[in-house]
RNA sequence: GCGAAAGUGGCGGAACUGGCAGACGCGCCGGACUUAGGAUCCGGUAGCCGUGAGGCUUUGGGGGUUCGACUCCCCCCUUUCGCACCA
C-alpha cells in the first residue's frame, strides 16, 4: 500500500503527456469535432487562482469530450501586446518583448503544472510578427472594402496611459484599464466601420441561445438601436436654404415641439459664434468648464442659453427659439433635438428652468390630457394625439407613421434608424502593438503597404518616454520609408493598433496557427469552427465579444469563412475572491496555484475549484475547502489501491455474466445512476460542482459496501483486519470492478493525473481517453423497488415501498393501507387521491376533509 | 432612475419540466481504532416541543393559484451586476 503522493504522480503524467504529444490534434472526419476554448491570457506575470479557474473549467470540458469520442481542439495562446509591458519598460528599462516573453514562460509553466490539456504546438503570441502580420493583412483588406478609414475626430484620451481609447474602453467616463477620468482630443485616427454591421450584430444575438442572457442584453444596449425620424426645421425668418436637422423617436409629439436644442459642438453654433462672438463665448464658457464625462453621464445640471435665433416648426409652422444646451450630445444623431417639454422629462426640466412654454399634445388612451406643469413631470407614454391639427385622435404609433410619411413627401425628413454604437477607433499612440501598415507619401498621399512587404515589423529599439505621441515617431529608420506606389520618400504611420484587434480573430488562427500564406486555411476553419464552448470573464461581454463577432463577419465577407458567429456557447466564469475581495497583488491576497500544488497537488486544487460552486458563480477561497478536496482524493486513492489487487487482474467476468445478490445489485444500480447523473451534469449542463458531489456519493457507497462485505482493511481493528479475507463472491468482484473503473474514468477530467495513475494501477496499459467514457445502462439503473412518499392534505405522512412496476390502483391501495397514513385519514372523508409523477418521481397525495 | 439576476442550516452550496427541502462538502459533536492522533473508519448535525414514537415550524417578508410551491403569479424588502441625459 502506498500513500497518495500527488507531486510525484503529477510530474510523471505531465511528462508522459508531453512526450506523447497527447493533446495535439489534426482534422479527422471520422470523429465529430469539438472546439473548446478559454479566453487566452494577458501575460501579466504570475497567474493566480482567479486566472486559472477559467482554464480548469475548459479543461474539464475538453477532457470529458475527448473521452466521449470527440476530436477536441483545445489550444492556448497569449494576448501579448499591450500597455503594461510598455509601462514596465518605461519604469524599469526592460524591453517590452523581454518582459512579455519572460512572463509567458512563467505562466506556461504554471498551466502545465496544473495539467491543462492544451495542444501546445498551436501556441501563439500576438506580439510575434508571424501573428501580427495577419492583423496588417486584414487591415489592408478592410481598407480595400472601406471598413477601415481615417478621419479627424474628437476622441477619448487617457492622460495616464497617454493614448486614445475606444468608446467601449471608457467606463463611466474613466479609462477601463487605469480608472483615470478620460478627456477629449482632436486627432487623426483610424477607425473600423463596425456600424456597418450594427443591424447584423443585433439580429445575430437572437440566435445565440447558448449565451448568457446578461451578455446579450449588454450587447443589445451597447448597439442601442433606435427607430425614429430625421426632420428639418428651417431657420426663421425666410427659411433660407440651411436648416437644422433633428433626430427624434417621438415625431408624434411634433406639435408640442416648442424649441430646438443644439449641442455646444454643433456646426451652426460654431458658425454663429464667429458672427456674434460676444454673446456666444459668454454662453459657451460655462460648458467648456464642465467635465466632458460629467456632461455625458448627466451629473451636471441641465443648462443652456438662448441663441436669439428662431426656427420654424415644420408642422405648426410657428417660430420656436433655438437654444444651446449642455445635455445635447454632439456625437449622437444630428447633434440637435427638438424640445418637447410636455412629453420629455429632460425638455420639461429645461423649459421649467428657462420659463419656456409647455404644450400637451398626447393624452392617455382612456384619460384626460395630462398637464405636465401641474404634474411636475413630462408624460412620456404613448397615447392619443391632441392639439395636433389634422392628426388629433391618432394613436402614437399610427401618428409616427403618418407624420414620417408626410415629412418625406414634403422633402423635410425621413424615417431612419440611429445607433448608439460608433465606429471603432483603433489608433493607439503606443509602441507595443501592431504597426498600422500605411505610409504617407508627399506626392501620392496615403498609400497602403503592399501585401508582399508584410509584416511591417516593429523596430527593436525604441525610446520609452511615456510622452503623448507614438514612440515609433522617434525611430527614423522606421518612419522614413519608400512609397510603395512611386518609390519616393514617404513616412510610415507611427500609431499602432488597439490590442483588441489581436484578440478579435485569434480563435480562427488557432485552427491553422503556422500558416505562412494566409491568416488561416479556410478549410481548416470550416472543419473546426465555430468554437463550441468558450469560457472567460464577463468583463469582456462587450469589448472582446462584440469585436470578435464583427471580425468573424469581416472574414466571412472577404471569403475566408462561412461562419457568422464565432462562439456557439459562452460561459462567463465567476471570479475567485479572497477575504471578500478580488485577488490582486496590491491587496496582497493572491493565491498562487504553485503554492497550493506544492501542498496538495494540482488535482486537489482543480477538484476544489470545480466543486466549491457552479462555474458561473464567484467563489470565496478557503484553504479548508481545498483540504477537503484533498481528503476526498486520498479516500479514492486508498480504496482503489486496496482493491486493485482483487479487481485489477485479467479475465474477471463482467457483472452481466455472474449471479448478483441484493447488495451487489444495489451497488451496480448506484454506479449506473451515478454515470447518468455525472454525464448529464457535465454535458450539456456543465454543472461541475454537482458532478463532483455525485462522485463523492459513489465513493461513500463503495466504502459502505466494502465495510459490509468485509473486503476492505481500512478502519478496522487489528482483530478485524485479520478476518478481512479474500473476496470470494465473483459477483462482488465484478460489481466492484465496474464501479471503481467508472469512478476513476469519471474523475479523470477533474483529477487527470491521479486518475491516470489509478487506471494504470488497475492494470490498464492505455490511458483513460482510450478507455472512453463509462457507458450508462438504463436497465441496470432501474430500481426494482421504489419508495413512494404519501402526503395527506399536503403534508408528508408516510412512505410505502412497492415494486417498480406497480399499477396506480395497487399504489393507491398501498398508500391508504399504510399505518402512518391511516392515523391521519381515519374517520375522515377521502375527497381526492392524486397519483403524481412519471416513473422518475412518484408521489401519492391524499386529500381528506 | 431604468434593466437583469439572486435571496435556502453556522458556512459553500443541492433540488433537472410544480412532487420526499437541506444532496455533497466545510465546520462542529460523538464513537471506534490507537502510547498518541490534527491521520483513518463509522455515526450525528435546520429550529422548536417530546425520554420516545412522533408533532409543529421553516427556502428574505406578505398575499395568491394548486391535491401539492424554493420552483408559477402579484406587492414589498435586501444584495449583486449592468446601463445611466442616446432625444
PDB file of N, CA and C in Angstrom, chain A residues 361-392:
ATOM      1  N   UNK A 361     -49.657  67.465 -26.042  1.00  0.00           N
ATOM      2  CA  UNK A 361     -50.141  67.009 -27.346  1.00  0.00           C
ATOM      3  C   UNK A 361     -50.465  65.515 -27.368  1.00  0.00           C
ATOM      4  N   UNK A 362     -50.292  64.833 -26.219  1.00  0.00           N
ATOM      5  CA  UNK A 362     -50.631  63.416 -26.125  1.00  0.00           C
ATOM      6  C   UNK A 362     -51.484  63.241 -24.883  1.00  0.00           C
ATOM      7  N   UNK A 363     -52.575  62.495 -25.024  1.00  0.00           N
ATOM      8  CA  UNK A 363     -53.315  62.146 -23.810  1.00  0.00           C
ATOM      9  C   UNK A 363     -53.410  60.635 -23.717  1.00  0.00           C
ATOM     10  N   UNK A 364     -53.602  60.143 -22.489  1.00  0.00           N
ATOM     11  CA  UNK A 364     -53.735  58.703 -22.291  1.00  0.00           C
ATOM     12  C   UNK A 364     -54.958  58.207 -23.049  1.00  0.00           C
ATOM     13  N   UNK A 365     -54.905  56.981 -23.527  1.00  0.00           N
ATOM     14  CA  UNK A 365     -55.989  56.429 -24.339  1.00  0.00           C
ATOM     15  C   UNK A 365     -57.316  56.501 -23.586  1.00  0.00           C
ATOM     16  N   UNK A 366     -57.284  56.278 -22.282  1.00  0.00           N
ATOM     17  CA  UNK A 366     -58.526  56.278 -21.520  1.00  0.00           C
ATOM     18  C   UNK A 366     -58.531  57.380 -20.462  1.00  0.00           C
ATOM     19  N   UNK A 367     -57.939  58.512 -20.779  1.00  0.00           N
ATOM     20  CA  UNK A 367     -57.923  59.534 -19.734  1.00  0.00           C
ATOM     21  C   UNK A 367     -57.872  60.941 -20.287  1.00  0.00           C
ATOM     22  N   UNK A 368     -57.747  61.854 -19.363  1.00  0.00           N
ATOM     23  CA  UNK A 368     -57.653  63.267 -19.684  1.00  0.00           C
ATOM     24  C   UNK A 368     -56.285  63.552 -20.284  1.00  0.00           C
ATOM     25  N   UNK A 369     -56.206  64.689 -20.955  1.00  0.00           N
ATOM     26  CA  UNK A 369     -54.902  65.149 -21.394  1.00  0.00           C
ATOM     27  C   UNK A 369     -54.130  65.600 -20.164  1.00  0.00           C
ATOM     28  N   UNK A 370     -52.957  65.022 -19.887  1.00  0.00           N
ATOM     29  CA  UNK A 370     -52.223  65.397 -18.688  1.00  0.00           C
ATOM     30  C   UNK A 370     -51.594  66.771 -18.868  1.00  0.00           C
ATOM     31  N   UNK A 371     -51.524  67.494 -17.808  1.00  0.00           N
ATOM     32  CA  UNK A 371     -50.868  68.791 -17.841  1.00  0.00           C
ATOM     33  C   UNK A 371     -49.521  68.652 -17.141  1.00  0.00           C
ATOM     34  N   UNK A 372     -48.488  68.685 -17.938  1.00  0.00           N
ATOM     35  CA  UNK A 372     -47.156  68.432 -17.400  1.00  0.00           C
ATOM     36  C   UNK A 372     -46.803  69.424 -16.293  1.00  0.00           C
ATOM     37  N   UNK A 373     -47.215  70.681 -16.478  1.00  0.00           N
ATOM     38  CA  UNK A 373     -46.865  71.688 -15.470  1.00  0.00           C
ATOM     39  C   UNK A 373     -47.502  71.353 -14.133  1.00  0.00           C
ATOM     40  N   UNK A 374     -48.778  70.922 -14.196  1.00  0.00           N
ATOM     41  CA  UNK A 374     -49.456  70.557 -12.952  1.00  0.00           C
ATOM     42  C   UNK A 374     -48.862  69.277 -12.371  1.00  0.00           C
ATOM     43  N   UNK A 375     -48.533  68.340 -13.275  1.00  0.00           N
ATOM     44  CA  UNK A 375     -47.974  67.041 -12.875  1.00  0.00           C
ATOM     45  C   UNK A 375     -46.586  67.199 -12.268  1.00  0.00           C
ATOM     46  N   UNK A 376     -45.872  68.209 -12.742  1.00  0.00           N
ATOM     47  CA  UNK A 376     -44.490  68.388 -12.309  1.00  0.00           C
ATOM     48  C   UNK A 376     -43.541  67.451 -13.028  1.00  0.00           C
ATOM     49  N   UNK A 377     -44.027  66.791 -14.072  1.00  0.00           N
ATOM     50  CA  UNK A 377     -43.183  65.886 -14.839  1.00  0.00           C
ATOM     51  C   UNK A 377     -43.786  65.712 -16.219  1.00  0.00           C
ATOM     52  N   UNK A 378     -42.976  65.363 -17.159  1.00  0.00           N
ATOM     53  CA  UNK A 378     -43.455  65.134 -18.518  1.00  0.00           C
ATOM     54  C   UNK A 378     -44.198  63.807 -18.578  1.00  0.00           C
ATOM     55  N   UNK A 379     -45.193  63.728 -19.456  1.00  0.00           N
ATOM     56  CA  UNK A 379     -45.944  62.489 -19.654  1.00  0.00           C
ATOM     57  C   UNK A 379     -45.333  61.780 -20.847  1.00  0.00           C
ATOM     58  N   UNK A 380     -44.463  60.798 -20.568  1.00  0.00           N
ATOM     59  CA  UNK A 380     -43.645  60.250 -21.650  1.00  0.00           C
ATOM     60  C   UNK A 380     -44.278  59.074 -22.382  1.00  0.00           C
ATOM     61  N   UNK A 381     -45.410  58.577 -21.864  1.00  0.00           N
ATOM     62  CA  UNK A 381     -46.016  57.404 -22.510  1.00  0.00           C
ATOM     63  C   UNK A 381     -46.680  57.761 -23.832  1.00  0.00           C
ATOM     64  N   UNK A 382     -46.842  56.722 -24.645  1.00  0.00           N
ATOM     65  CA  UNK A 382     -47.633  56.857 -25.863  1.00  0.00           C
ATOM     66  C   UNK A 382     -49.093  57.076 -25.492  1.00  0.00           C
ATOM     67  N   UNK A 383     -49.862  57.575 -26.463  1.00  0.00           N
ATOM     68  CA  UNK A 383     -51.300  57.771 -26.212  1.00  0.00           C
ATOM     69  C   UNK A 383     -51.978  58.242 -27.473  1.00  0.00           C
ATOM     70  N   UNK A 384     -52.954  59.113 -27.319  1.00  0.00           N
ATOM     71  CA  UNK A 384     -53.680  59.655 -28.462  1.00  0.00           C
ATOM     72  C   UNK A 384     -53.297  61.125 -28.634  1.00  0.00           C
ATOM     73  N   UNK A 385     -53.206  61.562 -29.887  1.00  0.00           N
ATOM     74  CA  UNK A 385     -52.762  62.929 -30.154  1.00  0.00           C
ATOM     75  C   UNK A 385     -53.875  63.945 -29.908  1.00  0.00           C
ATOM     76  N   UNK A 386     -53.512  65.062 -29.284  1.00  0.00           N
ATOM     77  CA  UNK A 386     -54.413  66.207 -29.134  1.00  0.00           C
ATOM     78  C   UNK A 386     -53.626  67.456 -29.496  1.00  0.00           C
ATOM     79  N   UNK A 387     -54.337  68.534 -29.764  1.00  0.00           N
ATOM     80  CA  UNK A 387     -53.696  69.804 -30.151  1.00  0.00           C
ATOM     81  C   UNK A 387     -52.707  69.601 -31.287  1.00  0.00           C
ATOM     82  N   UNK A 388     -53.031  68.674 -32.174  1.00  0.00           N
ATOM     83  CA  UNK A 388     -52.084  68.343 -33.237  1.00  0.00           C
ATOM     84  C   UNK A 388     -52.719  68.476 -34.616  1.00  0.00           C
ATOM     85  N   UNK A 389     -53.560  69.454 -34.741  1.00  0.00           N
ATOM     86  CA  UNK A 389     -54.157  69.761 -36.042  1.00  0.00           C
ATOM     87  C   UNK A 389     -54.835  68.547 -36.636  1.00  0.00           C
ATOM     88  N   UNK A 390     -54.510  68.237 -37.892  1.00  0.00           N
ATOM     89  CA  UNK A 390     -55.202  67.135 -38.584  1.00  0.00           C
ATOM     90  C   UNK A 390     -54.901  65.763 -37.986  1.00  0.00           C
ATOM     91  N   UNK A 391     -53.939  65.689 -37.100  1.00  0.00           N
ATOM     92  CA  UNK A 391     -53.549  64.375 -36.569  1.00  0.00           C
ATOM     93  C   UNK A 391     -54.238  64.046 -35.249  1.00  0.00           C
ATOM     94  N   UNK A 392     -55.066  64.951 -34.755  1.00  0.00           N
ATOM     95  CA  UNK A 392     -55.774  64.724 -33.500  1.00  0.00           C
ATOM     96  C   UNK A 392     -56.502  63.392 -33.512  1.00  0.00           C
TER      97      UNK A 392
END
